[in-house]
Amino acid sequence: MLEQIDLSTVNWARAQFALTAMYHWLFVPLTLGLTFLCAFFETIYVKTGKEEWKELTKFWMKLFGINFAIGVATGIILEFEFGTNWANYSWMVGDIFGAPLAIEGIVAFFLEATFFAVMFFGWNRVSKGFHLFSTWMVAIGSNLSALWILVANGWMQYPTGMAFNPDTARFEMKNFFDVVFSPYAISKFTHATTSGFALSSFFVIAVASYYLARRRHVLMAKRSIAVASVFGLVASLMLAFTGDEAAYIDAHYQPMKLAAMEGLWDGTTNAPVVAFGIVNGMKKPGDYQDPFVFEFKIPGLLSLLANRQPGSFVPGINDLVFGNKERNITGVTEMMEKGKLAVKYLAEYKEAQKAGDVAKASNALTEFNKYKQYLGYGHLRSPEEAVPPVSMTFYSFHIMAAVGSAMILVFLLYLFYTAKGTIERATWLYPIGIIFFILAFIAGEAGWVVAEVGRQPWAIQGLLPVSVARTDIAPVNVKLTFFMFLVTFTLLLIAEVRIMLTQIKIGPKEVN
Amino acid sequence: MIGSLDLATLQKLWWILASVVGSLFLFLTFVQGGQTLIWQLGRTEREKSLIINSIGRKWELTFTTLVLFGGALFAAFPKFYATSFGGAYWVWIAILFTFIVQAVSFEYRKKPNNLFGPTVYEAFLFINGAIGILLIGTAVGTFFTGANFVLDEYNFVKWTTPFRGLEAAQNIFNVSLGLFLVMNARVLGALYLLNNIDFTNMEDFKERTRNAVFTNFIAALPFLLIVLIGLLTMDGFGVNPNTGVVSIVPFKYLKNLVEMPIVLVILLAGLALVIFAVYSAKFLKRESGIWFAGLGTVLVGLAVFFTAGFNNTPFYPSRADLQSSLTIFNASSSHYTLTAMTYVALIIPVVLAYIAYVWKQMDSQKLRPEELEGPEAQENY
């Protein structure tokens, strides 16, 4: 199964997934939030009947449409990339993973696709009420699609509701509701969508701030800011709350990821959070190097966040790799030994079955069942392989957390000056709003780096490493498609940004 | 009731569901067909604009149906998804690529400062309509002519040619099926435009569109003939239901049509409906042909998928190793997953109902050139 692993294929496939997913995530958060903002704006229009609100809605919808198109373009590849670059993965977990993707298509994509046309071309073809309904359906549809894909992602982080079937050599679903309502599914969905809401609010605030700075479309800009700052504040508070929840469940189900996020090598009680620091990139499991070149710690905070219990023990990378008897932690080293036995007995079982040796097959299966939970670890070559890239995870996490916390304050400031009625004079705030729009992108991408790089080497946490999950294909193919997507998506991104900036410059239609 | 269905019934049910989605996609390729007609039928900017805005209001439905087809195959027949996408790598990548460029083209074509200019986006639409559909047809052809893969005991796929799927284009049957689908999409596209656009004071444009229905149908005939003759005469792949052993069976697909007369009826009815639609457009000057040709295309699609997958036929046969061939029974998800998915599928009628309702709401008035040129024009494609 593992004899001829070609690492360069798997690395190009990983690079391609990172590339396509990160490009996709440039557009998705804006879709998720801007669609709700459009729905809010249009609701106000329908309630008040004021034409200015209609033009305001149409303006934001136009920008939404430009962004939506490229979101669709970058999205289709992700759906099929599981098959093209990760064929073994698709077979081994397709029985569980395929379902949410199909459900996403049935319940979410058609809502978006059907009502999108009404939203853009239906102003004079359907009633006001039905148009508003359609806008809401697009908002709900896009967020439902996020729900199902994040259920799928949540399952990769925390595989549940399934069992391994040695006859088919795959994992099979045993409980649909365990998959859908897993703590990871809920956490991923709430955290990712609220991050989209916050980013979209910054988009509206940034564009409106630009107008205020230029003294153009002042009324429209103020109204947009009023709605967006409320939405953004609520979203950013929820973002912080769901972020705390995400760290808590990481502590329980992906302790290695949490340890990497905080650069915690040796587990300890009263574990600190490193507020900021420079990671020692040379440090390896088991050595005695200092993990940080420089750090500023807040003692005890990590214990509180991870376990919600002051002073509690938080395991470090070394505890997880080498085990910690005192704390009852089984290390990767030990799990690998058992995993190798699982791999061996599975091969014996397959061989005996082929040869028609029933007794031998039954024996092999009994032995396999003893170790099957460690099957994934049997594919690792060294215990160190179980450690994700610490620096990248650490920095990404800290950038995300810092921007996420600061954005609450920025939304508060916008809301404060809007409520006071002096937002027009708070010119110093505009550049901050615009910068935070860009920072929100960086934070969102960094969040995905934490989630995905932080669980390496696993395609499915603890069960299937990426090296086994890949397609058996020569690296040159994946390399070629990597550059194909890089060039295409970059060109399309440039086109999108240019179109978007031009439309922003043109601005909304003024109603007299 | 769903909970008590046995595995084989669910496997058949999901092959039918996947076939329905795939066949609906073939109907909705009127969008792609229309994309290839932009330059040919649109002599003026106004005519081009009408074509693009007419099909442009439906492109996402076609796109979504294709994505759902992929998703449904992943969920219901994951071994096919893994084997074909991972194996016939370049065919699928090329298809996906044409859909990536399609997705931005309607929206960006007319927007100022769009980097490439309108002609490039129109070319993207043409490539998607022509190459995209040709390759999809070629890929479907391998359901009958087979593909070059071997599965090991862990069901991991090995492809036996370095061309990773592109070798399917060497087979005249596969390519003819692809070309037939391209021409059929163009027939559907022209029929859709005929029905969707208000041609008042544009008789010349209307005549051109009507003629396109006919000429593209004529152009489709030789390829249809090759496909039909090929299908009825070729050696096919059969699986012994008792032993599961796959072997070459002479005239397998002819036998399937004889042994499943209902499929033969569906096929003939589908072809008849398409022919009637073309006839009614060209000679009776009717505008409703799209509905007949659309239904006809769905029926032909169903007949193709049923012939490929039912009656002890491996739907994705391997030329390299007969015993690696995929049947709806050995490639499917587990009993539990298919059951769960069947509950989810109960929502499909609701989805179809709201699509039909919105379609009717949006298309009850035909598309007029004035809509694209007034003060609201900037919101159009």
Short mmCIF file of N, CA and C in Angstrom, two decimals, chain B residues 144-282:
data_model
loop_
_atom_site.label_atom_id
_atom_site.label_comp_id
_atom_site.label_asym_id
_atom_site.label_seq_id
_atom_site.Cartn_x
_atom_site.Cartn_y
_atom_site.Cartn_z
N PHE B 144 -19.00 3.00 -22.39
CA PHE B 144 -19.23 1.87 -23.29
C PHE B 144 -17.94 1.28 -23.82
N THR B 145 -16.96 2.15 -24.09
CA THR B 145 -15.75 1.63 -24.71
C THR B 145 -14.68 1.27 -23.69
N GLY B 146 -14.87 1.68 -22.44
CA GLY B 146 -13.94 1.29 -21.39
C GLY B 146 -12.82 2.29 -21.18
N ALA B 147 -12.18 2.15 -20.00
CA ALA B 147 -11.08 3.04 -19.65
C ALA B 147 -9.90 2.20 -19.18
N ASN B 148 -8.75 2.86 -19.03
CA ASN B 148 -7.51 2.10 -18.80
C ASN B 148 -7.07 2.14 -17.34
N PHE B 149 -7.74 1.38 -16.50
CA PHE B 149 -7.35 1.41 -15.10
C PHE B 149 -7.31 0.01 -14.48
N VAL B 150 -6.56 -0.08 -13.41
CA VAL B 150 -6.50 -1.30 -12.61
C VAL B 150 -6.71 -0.89 -11.16
N LEU B 151 -7.53 -1.62 -10.45
CA LEU B 151 -7.70 -1.35 -9.01
C LEU B 151 -6.97 -2.42 -8.22
N ASP B 152 -6.24 -1.99 -7.18
CA ASP B 152 -5.56 -2.99 -6.36
C ASP B 152 -6.50 -3.49 -5.25
N GLU B 153 -5.96 -4.31 -4.34
CA GLU B 153 -6.87 -4.92 -3.36
C GLU B 153 -7.41 -3.90 -2.35
N TYR B 154 -6.81 -2.72 -2.33
CA TYR B 154 -7.35 -1.65 -1.47
C TYR B 154 -8.26 -0.71 -2.27
N ASN B 155 -8.55 -1.11 -3.51
CA ASN B 155 -9.37 -0.31 -4.41
C ASN B 155 -8.72 1.01 -4.80
N PHE B 156 -7.39 1.07 -4.73
CA PHE B 156 -6.68 2.26 -5.18
C PHE B 156 -6.46 2.14 -6.68
N VAL B 157 -6.58 3.28 -7.37
CA VAL B 157 -6.55 3.23 -8.84
C VAL B 157 -5.14 3.44 -9.39
N LYS B 158 -4.82 2.62 -10.39
CA LYS B 158 -3.62 2.82 -11.19
C LYS B 158 -4.07 2.98 -12.63
N TRP B 159 -3.58 4.03 -13.29
CA TRP B 159 -3.95 4.25 -14.69
C TRP B 159 -2.85 3.67 -15.55
N THR B 160 -3.21 3.01 -16.65
CA THR B 160 -2.19 2.28 -17.38
C THR B 160 -1.65 3.03 -18.59
N THR B 161 -2.13 4.25 -18.83
CA THR B 161 -1.50 5.05 -19.89
C THR B 161 -1.01 6.36 -19.29
N PRO B 162 0.05 6.92 -19.87
CA PRO B 162 0.53 8.21 -19.35
C PRO B 162 -0.36 9.38 -19.76
N PHE B 163 -1.31 9.13 -20.66
CA PHE B 163 -2.15 10.23 -21.14
C PHE B 163 -3.30 10.54 -20.20
N ARG B 164 -3.45 9.73 -19.18
CA ARG B 164 -4.42 9.97 -18.10
C ARG B 164 -5.78 10.40 -18.63
N GLY B 165 -6.38 9.56 -19.47
CA GLY B 165 -7.75 9.83 -19.90
C GLY B 165 -7.86 10.41 -21.29
N LEU B 166 -6.82 11.17 -21.71
CA LEU B 166 -6.90 11.79 -23.03
C LEU B 166 -6.91 10.75 -24.14
N GLU B 167 -6.44 9.53 -23.82
CA GLU B 167 -6.43 8.49 -24.84
C GLU B 167 -7.85 8.15 -25.32
N ALA B 168 -8.87 8.53 -24.52
CA ALA B 168 -10.25 8.27 -24.94
C ALA B 168 -10.58 8.98 -26.25
N ALA B 169 -9.84 10.05 -26.54
CA ALA B 169 -10.11 10.82 -27.76
C ALA B 169 -9.62 10.11 -29.01
N GLN B 170 -8.92 8.99 -28.83
CA GLN B 170 -8.48 8.22 -30.02
C GLN B 170 -9.61 7.36 -30.56
N ASN B 171 -10.67 7.22 -29.75
CA ASN B 171 -11.74 6.31 -30.13
C ASN B 171 -12.85 7.07 -30.85
N ILE B 172 -13.18 6.61 -32.05
CA ILE B 172 -14.13 7.35 -32.88
C ILE B 172 -15.52 7.39 -32.26
N PHE B 173 -15.88 6.33 -31.55
CA PHE B 173 -17.18 6.30 -30.89
C PHE B 173 -17.27 7.41 -29.83
N ASN B 174 -16.24 7.48 -28.97
CA ASN B 174 -16.22 8.49 -27.91
C ASN B 174 -16.31 9.90 -28.49
N VAL B 175 -15.49 10.15 -29.51
CA VAL B 175 -15.44 11.48 -30.08
C VAL B 175 -16.76 11.82 -30.78
N SER B 176 -17.33 10.83 -31.45
CA SER B 176 -18.61 11.08 -32.13
C SER B 176 -19.70 11.41 -31.12
N LEU B 177 -19.68 10.71 -29.98
CA LEU B 177 -20.67 11.03 -28.95
C LEU B 177 -20.48 12.47 -28.48
N GLY B 178 -19.22 12.85 -28.30
CA GLY B 178 -18.93 14.22 -27.90
C GLY B 178 -19.42 15.23 -28.92
N LEU B 179 -19.12 14.98 -30.20
CA LEU B 179 -19.53 15.92 -31.25
C LEU B 179 -21.05 15.96 -31.39
N PHE B 180 -21.68 14.80 -31.21
CA PHE B 180 -23.13 14.79 -31.25
C PHE B 180 -23.70 15.69 -30.14
N LEU B 181 -23.12 15.58 -28.94
CA LEU B 181 -23.62 16.41 -27.84
C LEU B 181 -23.40 17.89 -28.11
N VAL B 182 -22.28 18.23 -28.74
CA VAL B 182 -22.02 19.63 -29.07
C VAL B 182 -23.08 20.14 -30.03
N MET B 183 -23.33 19.36 -31.09
CA MET B 183 -24.32 19.78 -32.09
C MET B 183 -25.72 19.82 -31.47
N ASN B 184 -26.01 18.83 -30.65
CA ASN B 184 -27.32 18.82 -29.99
C ASN B 184 -27.49 20.04 -29.09
N ALA B 185 -26.40 20.39 -28.38
CA ALA B 185 -26.46 21.57 -27.51
C ALA B 185 -26.72 22.82 -28.35
N ARG B 186 -26.16 22.86 -29.55
CA ARG B 186 -26.38 24.02 -30.44
C ARG B 186 -27.83 24.05 -30.93
N VAL B 187 -28.38 22.86 -31.22
CA VAL B 187 -29.80 22.80 -31.59
C VAL B 187 -30.65 23.34 -30.42
N LEU B 188 -30.35 22.84 -29.23
CA LEU B 188 -31.10 23.27 -28.04
C LEU B 188 -30.92 24.78 -27.81
N GLY B 189 -29.69 25.24 -27.99
CA GLY B 189 -29.41 26.66 -27.78
C GLY B 189 -30.24 27.53 -28.71
N ALA B 190 -30.24 27.17 -29.99
CA ALA B 190 -31.00 27.96 -30.97
C ALA B 190 -32.50 27.90 -30.65
N LEU B 191 -32.98 26.72 -30.25
CA LEU B 191 -34.40 26.58 -29.90
C LEU B 191 -34.75 27.43 -28.68
N TYR B 192 -33.82 27.45 -27.72
CA TYR B 192 -34.08 28.24 -26.51
C TYR B 192 -34.17 29.73 -26.86
N LEU B 193 -33.24 30.19 -27.67
CA LEU B 193 -33.25 31.61 -28.06
C LEU B 193 -34.54 31.96 -28.81
N LEU B 194 -34.94 31.03 -29.67
CA LEU B 194 -36.16 31.24 -30.47
C LEU B 194 -37.36 31.46 -29.55
N ASN B 195 -37.36 30.76 -28.45
CA ASN B 195 -38.50 30.83 -27.53
C ASN B 195 -38.37 31.97 -26.53
N ASN B 196 -37.14 32.37 -26.24
CA ASN B 196 -36.91 33.28 -25.11
C ASN B 196 -36.82 34.75 -25.50
N ILE B 197 -36.46 35.00 -26.77
CA ILE B 197 -36.24 36.39 -27.19
C ILE B 197 -37.48 36.92 -27.91
N ASP B 198 -37.80 38.18 -27.67
CA ASP B 198 -38.87 38.84 -28.42
C ASP B 198 -38.25 39.39 -29.71
N PHE B 199 -38.58 38.72 -30.82
CA PHE B 199 -37.91 39.06 -32.09
C PHE B 199 -38.64 40.15 -32.88
N THR B 200 -39.57 40.84 -32.25
CA THR B 200 -40.32 41.88 -32.96
C THR B 200 -39.35 42.82 -33.70
N ASN B 201 -39.61 43.03 -34.98
CA ASN B 201 -38.78 43.88 -35.83
C ASN B 201 -37.36 43.34 -36.03
N MET B 202 -37.18 42.06 -35.78
CA MET B 202 -35.85 41.46 -36.03
C MET B 202 -36.03 40.14 -36.77
N GLU B 203 -36.88 40.17 -37.80
CA GLU B 203 -37.22 38.94 -38.53
C GLU B 203 -35.99 38.22 -39.06
N ASP B 204 -35.04 39.02 -39.51
CA ASP B 204 -33.83 38.47 -40.10
C ASP B 204 -33.05 37.64 -39.05
N PHE B 205 -32.92 38.21 -37.86
CA PHE B 205 -32.26 37.54 -36.74
C PHE B 205 -33.01 36.26 -36.37
N LYS B 206 -34.32 36.35 -36.39
CA LYS B 206 -35.15 35.18 -36.05
C LYS B 206 -34.94 34.06 -37.06
N GLU B 207 -34.92 34.45 -38.35
CA GLU B 207 -34.75 33.47 -39.42
C GLU B 207 -33.40 32.77 -39.27
N ARG B 208 -32.40 33.55 -38.96
CA ARG B 208 -31.06 33.00 -38.78
C ARG B 208 -31.04 31.97 -37.64
N THR B 209 -31.71 32.34 -36.57
CA THR B 209 -31.77 31.44 -35.41
C THR B 209 -32.51 30.15 -35.78
N ARG B 210 -33.61 30.32 -36.51
CA ARG B 210 -34.40 29.16 -36.91
C ARG B 210 -33.58 28.25 -37.82
N ASN B 211 -32.85 28.86 -38.73
CA ASN B 211 -32.02 28.05 -39.63
C ASN B 211 -30.93 27.31 -38.86
N ALA B 212 -30.43 27.97 -37.80
CA ALA B 212 -29.38 27.32 -37.01
C ALA B 212 -29.90 26.04 -36.37
N VAL B 213 -31.17 26.04 -35.99
CA VAL B 213 -31.76 24.82 -35.42
C VAL B 213 -31.60 23.68 -36.43
N PHE B 214 -31.96 23.99 -37.65
CA PHE B 214 -31.99 22.96 -38.67
C PHE B 214 -30.59 22.52 -39.09
N THR B 215 -29.73 23.49 -39.39
CA THR B 215 -28.40 23.12 -39.89
C THR B 215 -27.60 22.36 -38.83
N ASN B 216 -27.75 22.75 -37.58
CA ASN B 216 -27.00 22.04 -36.55
C ASN B 216 -27.56 20.64 -36.33
N PHE B 217 -28.86 20.50 -36.54
CA PHE B 217 -29.42 19.17 -36.43
C PHE B 217 -28.87 18.28 -37.55
N ILE B 218 -28.81 18.82 -38.75
CA ILE B 218 -28.26 18.06 -39.88
C ILE B 218 -26.79 17.69 -39.59
N ALA B 219 -26.07 18.67 -39.03
CA ALA B 219 -24.66 18.40 -38.72
C ALA B 219 -24.53 17.34 -37.62
N ALA B 220 -25.55 17.22 -36.78
CA ALA B 220 -25.48 16.24 -35.69
C ALA B 220 -25.71 14.82 -36.20
N LEU B 221 -26.44 14.71 -37.32
CA LEU B 221 -26.87 13.38 -37.77
C LEU B 221 -25.74 12.37 -38.01
N PRO B 222 -24.68 12.75 -38.75
CA PRO B 222 -23.63 11.74 -38.98
C PRO B 222 -23.05 11.21 -37.66
N PHE B 223 -22.88 12.10 -36.71
CA PHE B 223 -22.30 11.64 -35.43
C PHE B 223 -23.29 10.75 -34.66
N LEU B 224 -24.55 11.12 -34.75
CA LEU B 224 -25.58 10.29 -34.11
C LEU B 224 -25.56 8.90 -34.73
N LEU B 225 -25.42 8.89 -36.06
CA LEU B 225 -25.42 7.62 -36.78
C LEU B 225 -24.25 6.75 -36.34
N ILE B 226 -23.06 7.36 -36.26
CA ILE B 226 -21.88 6.60 -35.82
C ILE B 226 -22.11 6.04 -34.42
N VAL B 227 -22.66 6.88 -33.55
CA VAL B 227 -22.89 6.44 -32.17
C VAL B 227 -23.88 5.29 -32.14
N LEU B 228 -24.99 5.45 -32.85
CA LEU B 228 -26.02 4.40 -32.81
C LEU B 228 -25.51 3.10 -33.41
N ILE B 229 -24.86 3.20 -34.57
CA ILE B 229 -24.35 1.98 -35.20
C ILE B 229 -23.29 1.33 -34.30
N GLY B 230 -22.44 2.19 -33.76
CA GLY B 230 -21.40 1.68 -32.85
C GLY B 230 -22.03 0.96 -31.67
N LEU B 231 -23.00 1.59 -31.07
CA LEU B 231 -23.62 1.04 -29.87
C LEU B 231 -24.29 -0.31 -30.17
N LEU B 232 -24.93 -0.41 -31.34
CA LEU B 232 -25.68 -1.62 -31.64
C LEU B 232 -24.80 -2.77 -32.13
N THR B 233 -23.59 -2.43 -32.56
CA THR B 233 -22.76 -3.51 -33.12
C THR B 233 -21.55 -3.86 -32.27
N MET B 234 -21.16 -2.95 -31.36
CA MET B 234 -19.88 -3.20 -30.67
C MET B 234 -19.97 -4.33 -29.64
N ASP B 235 -18.80 -4.91 -29.37
CA ASP B 235 -18.71 -5.84 -28.26
C ASP B 235 -18.75 -5.01 -26.98
N GLY B 236 -19.56 -5.46 -26.05
CA GLY B 236 -19.67 -4.70 -24.81
C GLY B 236 -19.12 -5.47 -23.63
N PHE B 237 -19.32 -4.90 -22.46
CA PHE B 237 -18.83 -5.54 -21.24
C PHE B 237 -20.04 -6.04 -20.45
N GLY B 238 -19.95 -7.28 -20.00
CA GLY B 238 -21.04 -7.84 -19.21
C GLY B 238 -20.51 -8.44 -17.93
N VAL B 239 -21.37 -8.47 -16.92
CA VAL B 239 -20.95 -9.07 -15.66
C VAL B 239 -21.89 -10.22 -15.32
N ASN B 240 -21.30 -11.33 -14.92
CA ASN B 240 -22.10 -12.48 -14.52
C ASN B 240 -22.68 -12.19 -13.13
N PRO B 241 -24.03 -12.15 -13.03
CA PRO B 241 -24.62 -11.75 -11.75
C PRO B 241 -24.33 -12.74 -10.61
N ASN B 242 -24.03 -13.96 -10.96
CA ASN B 242 -23.79 -14.94 -9.90
C ASN B 242 -22.35 -14.93 -9.40
N THR B 243 -21.41 -14.82 -10.35
CA THR B 243 -20.00 -14.88 -9.95
C THR B 243 -19.36 -13.50 -9.86
N GLY B 244 -19.97 -12.50 -10.49
CA GLY B 244 -19.38 -11.16 -10.50
C GLY B 244 -18.24 -11.03 -11.49
N VAL B 245 -18.03 -12.08 -12.30
CA VAL B 245 -16.92 -12.04 -13.26
C VAL B 245 -17.33 -11.21 -14.49
N VAL B 246 -16.44 -10.32 -14.90
CA VAL B 246 -16.72 -9.45 -16.04
C VAL B 246 -16.08 -10.04 -17.29
N SER B 247 -16.82 -10.03 -18.39
CA SER B 247 -16.25 -10.53 -19.64
C SER B 247 -16.75 -9.70 -20.81
N ILE B 248 -16.10 -9.89 -21.97
CA ILE B 248 -16.55 -9.22 -23.19
C ILE B 248 -17.74 -9.98 -23.74
N VAL B 249 -18.82 -9.25 -24.03
CA VAL B 249 -20.02 -9.88 -24.54
C VAL B 249 -20.34 -9.27 -25.90
N PRO B 250 -20.37 -10.08 -26.96
CA PRO B 250 -20.69 -9.53 -28.28
C PRO B 250 -22.09 -8.91 -28.29
N PHE B 251 -22.21 -7.79 -28.95
CA PHE B 251 -23.50 -7.08 -29.08
C PHE B 251 -24.16 -6.80 -27.74
N LYS B 252 -23.36 -6.54 -26.72
CA LYS B 252 -23.91 -6.39 -25.37
C LYS B 252 -24.97 -5.28 -25.29
N TYR B 253 -24.68 -4.13 -25.95
CA TYR B 253 -25.60 -3.00 -25.77
C TYR B 253 -26.86 -3.16 -26.60
N LEU B 254 -26.73 -3.86 -27.74
CA LEU B 254 -27.93 -4.23 -28.50
C LEU B 254 -28.79 -5.14 -27.65
N LYS B 255 -28.12 -6.11 -27.01
CA LYS B 255 -28.84 -7.04 -26.13
C LYS B 255 -29.55 -6.29 -25.01
N ASN B 256 -28.85 -5.29 -24.43
CA ASN B 256 -29.47 -4.51 -23.35
C ASN B 256 -30.77 -3.86 -23.81
N LEU B 257 -30.74 -3.31 -25.02
CA LEU B 257 -31.94 -2.63 -25.52
C LEU B 257 -33.06 -3.63 -25.80
N VAL B 258 -32.66 -4.82 -26.26
CA VAL B 258 -33.68 -5.84 -26.53
C VAL B 258 -34.24 -6.37 -25.21
N GLU B 259 -33.33 -6.58 -24.25
CA GLU B 259 -33.78 -7.18 -22.98
C GLU B 259 -34.44 -6.15 -22.06
N MET B 260 -34.21 -4.86 -22.33
CA MET B 260 -34.91 -3.82 -21.56
C MET B 260 -35.69 -2.95 -22.55
N PRO B 261 -36.81 -3.49 -23.08
CA PRO B 261 -37.52 -2.78 -24.15
C PRO B 261 -37.94 -1.37 -23.73
N ILE B 262 -38.16 -1.17 -22.44
CA ILE B 262 -38.57 0.16 -21.99
C ILE B 262 -37.48 1.20 -22.30
N VAL B 263 -36.22 0.76 -22.18
CA VAL B 263 -35.11 1.69 -22.48
C VAL B 263 -35.10 2.01 -23.97
N LEU B 264 -35.39 0.99 -24.77
CA LEU B 264 -35.46 1.21 -26.23
C LEU B 264 -36.56 2.22 -26.54
N VAL B 265 -37.69 2.05 -25.88
CA VAL B 265 -38.82 2.98 -26.09
C VAL B 265 -38.41 4.39 -25.69
N ILE B 266 -37.74 4.51 -24.54
CA ILE B 266 -37.30 5.83 -24.07
C ILE B 266 -36.36 6.46 -25.10
N LEU B 267 -35.45 5.66 -25.62
CA LEU B 267 -34.48 6.17 -26.60
C LEU B 267 -35.19 6.67 -27.86
N LEU B 268 -36.09 5.82 -28.38
CA LEU B 268 -36.78 6.19 -29.63
C LEU B 268 -37.69 7.40 -29.41
N ALA B 269 -38.37 7.42 -28.27
CA ALA B 269 -39.25 8.56 -27.97
C ALA B 269 -38.41 9.84 -27.88
N GLY B 270 -37.26 9.73 -27.24
CA GLY B 270 -36.39 10.89 -27.10
C GLY B 270 -35.94 11.42 -28.44
N LEU B 271 -35.47 10.52 -29.30
CA LEU B 271 -35.02 10.94 -30.62
C LEU B 271 -36.16 11.55 -31.42
N ALA B 272 -37.35 10.91 -31.32
CA ALA B 272 -38.51 11.41 -32.05
C ALA B 272 -38.86 12.82 -31.59
N LEU B 273 -38.80 13.07 -30.29
CA LEU B 273 -39.13 14.40 -29.77
C LEU B 273 -38.15 15.46 -30.28
N VAL B 274 -36.87 15.10 -30.31
CA VAL B 274 -35.88 16.06 -30.82
C VAL B 274 -36.18 16.36 -32.30
N ILE B 275 -36.44 15.30 -33.07
CA ILE B 275 -36.73 15.49 -34.50
C ILE B 275 -37.98 16.35 -34.68
N PHE B 276 -39.00 16.06 -33.87
CA PHE B 276 -40.24 16.85 -33.97
C PHE B 276 -39.97 18.32 -33.65
N ALA B 277 -39.14 18.56 -32.62
CA ALA B 277 -38.84 19.94 -32.23
C ALA B 277 -38.18 20.69 -33.37
N VAL B 278 -37.23 20.04 -34.02
CA VAL B 278 -36.53 20.68 -35.14
C VAL B 278 -37.52 20.95 -36.27
N TYR B 279 -38.34 19.95 -36.55
CA TYR B 279 -39.34 20.09 -37.62
C TYR B 279 -40.30 21.23 -37.31
N SER B 280 -40.78 21.29 -36.09
CA SER B 280 -41.77 22.32 -35.74
C SER B 280 -41.15 23.71 -35.79
N ALA B 281 -39.88 23.80 -35.48
CA ALA B 281 -39.23 25.12 -35.53
C ALA B 281 -39.00 25.55 -36.97
N LYS B 282 -38.50 24.63 -37.75
CA LYS B 282 -38.09 24.98 -39.10
C LYS B 282 -39.31 25.12 -40.03
#
